[in-house]
């Protein structure tokens, strides 16, 4: 596909350049940490948008894919001594494999059954992680996960300078892939399937196979993000599978607007800074989840297409494009 | 309560679905004790009209009065309480409920509960078949039985006027006859009725007057005994093409 | 397996099953009537347990337990009605009501869970039992509170059945669930019955929370596990009817007790999920269900 040098591509390129320059302006470790977390969440939220928004699969197990990435990477890196870079990739692959498992019942089911099965699936993974505490650390969590290095460079140095770029790079690549997928023939076919399943089937779109692919692709990015999450934080807890994490990421998808990819990315940045900012105040650590819950409800009730729909028309359309 | 001369008086009613109107200002009236037929091609607003009167959908404009009282702003429940009863087309009713349970439930409003005993006796006499199958669930009923139950449910609501939407849809000629007799029987009690029907012969035998609905408007009014013949009605349906 | 062991497993299974039946029937009632899933259902249990604790425990207001139960049930009924009014009602005419209300009620669940944590803290609390002491049941000694749960569950569910089957409002609720438009046309105020349904379901969740709150420790996440079990039960039951849900609840409770006995407490939950997925592969409409919606 030829790259069109219109205002839109230039704008995106400018945003990437700004992203690349941030660490030179922002020297503070904590603020850089917030950016890194936001990039991770952005990947999870935008990949969820592929299955929930574009394909219209009522998938509520996406955060479990993220969690599987976390544990698959953490365990292979820590116990098997796999190189953390490879372990991160393995996290993505493991999440995709889990997606195949979930897809077995999900591609054949409708509406509410999909909601219930995917919820049940995430609880299953949670139960396995908690019950196999000898390996996973159980409710105590996984600790001392080895972290990445490159040519002997320790990423913890220079105020997380290196982590920032890895996270940013991962996000840019993931978003580019997701956008490309969403706008490809494949993306069109899953949207057709979402809007009118019977029509899509009559046009020869293999519904079950497309659903399977969507889940596998979106799970890969979630798993990859999970892998980076654990090598970056070096700890993991079953909390990643909780309803709270699900609602946090879900709020990013909704606030940003579904079927946009960019929307959830922007919402992830904003919500991470707001919610982590609140976490610094005494007693508000739990309050931020309340804020996220309220934000979700307000957006669903008043702005069902996400905050982008509240922007001036021209902008809103571009965001929804 | 004062007896108004008109049971139902509709002026300039506009209604539709989502953003477009199906009814573009419809006006018609039903006098007390009068039986009116409503016919015309499908998709031209007959069902929409009944839905707008009974508040299954909200009208977008115009006025409706029932027994002299304006009811355009009254809720669906208020319409039933006033005795204006809509028996919808191809009603599935309540699939898991038994016939008797359904009929008893249908006397839901206070006024209907007061008349429950009399109305139940009347319905079971009108449709003995319902009495025979009293413990049967709605979903197991045949099309004809379901239509009978549907009208029976309407009668249990203690109607002061009935609006029937295609009561014979999909029924065999024999069943149609049976239903026609029952509906005529209800009419002899002086109950004003508005009957939507595709089967012209059926509706002609039942009503005093007919309205022809076309593109969301009343295109023509036909009085019983006027010299409109069958061919002319066919022409209205199918337009100039059939006439030529 | 000895007779003693069998009776222990059986009794613990019946206790679990009774709790599941109570919690799942409330979820199922809302599903069959409104066609939505209330994910805040488990959180209502938690809220009721905390409210009852605050009113009746010595560390709280120290009032009589009956007052605690009354206030707690009133409180969750109010919360249930608020959920219906604020975050379910705006979507009644929406094509994706199911998906949207999963998200809004999930948000409500987080709101209640984290709110409870802010108000009552993360420390474990336990309610006083309604009835103290222990009793012998089928050759196994259990707390009188557990015996109460075993006895109350069928009683409450029986009352619910009678209400839905014979009362005017109860029949109206069933009618609205089966065909809202036809219900409207016989003069039923659909929106009012939706509120009543939510209130009933919340009351059931509240009572379950209070009963369970003296058997288990109350934490902000107290209702999460029962909610997940209730979700599984309604799938097992086939989503079609309240009856199917209740049968499934008793089956699952017993199954879980046996699984815990044979393969241990750690693997049992996972096995149940695996079983669920296998069943759905063979029978997408659930174990007991017929095809619905």
PDB file of C-alpha atoms in Angstrom, chain A residues 71 75 129-130 132-143 238:
ATOM      1  CA  UNK A  71       2.413 -15.451  33.583  1.00  0.00           C
ATOM      2  CA  UNK A  75       7.363 -18.268  34.316  1.00  0.00           C
ATOM      3  CA  UNK A 129      -2.901 -19.455  38.848  1.00  0.00           C
ATOM      4  CA  UNK A 130      -4.036 -19.268  42.457  1.00  0.00           C
ATOM      5  CA  UNK A 132      -0.807 -23.837  41.515  1.00  0.00           C
ATOM      6  CA  UNK A 133       0.963 -21.667  44.038  1.00  0.00           C
ATOM      7  CA  UNK A 134       4.109 -23.810  44.060  1.00  0.00           C
ATOM      8  CA  UNK A 135       4.805 -22.615  40.523  1.00  0.00           C
ATOM      9  CA  UNK A 136       2.953 -19.312  40.218  1.00  0.00           C
ATOM     10  CA  UNK A 137       3.354 -17.978  43.723  1.00  0.00           C
ATOM     11  CA  UNK A 138      -0.422 -18.182  44.187  1.00  0.00           C
ATOM     12  CA  UNK A 139      -2.061 -15.152  45.699  1.00  0.00           C
ATOM     13  CA  UNK A 140       1.370 -13.884  46.774  1.00  0.00           C
ATOM     14  CA  UNK A 141       2.262 -13.405  43.153  1.00  0.00           C
ATOM     15  CA  UNK A 142       5.298 -14.030  41.023  1.00  0.00           C
ATOM     16  CA  UNK A 143       8.448 -12.204  42.072  1.00  0.00           C
ATOM     17  CA  UNK A 238      -3.353 -12.681  40.145  1.00  0.00           C
TER      18      UNK A 238
END
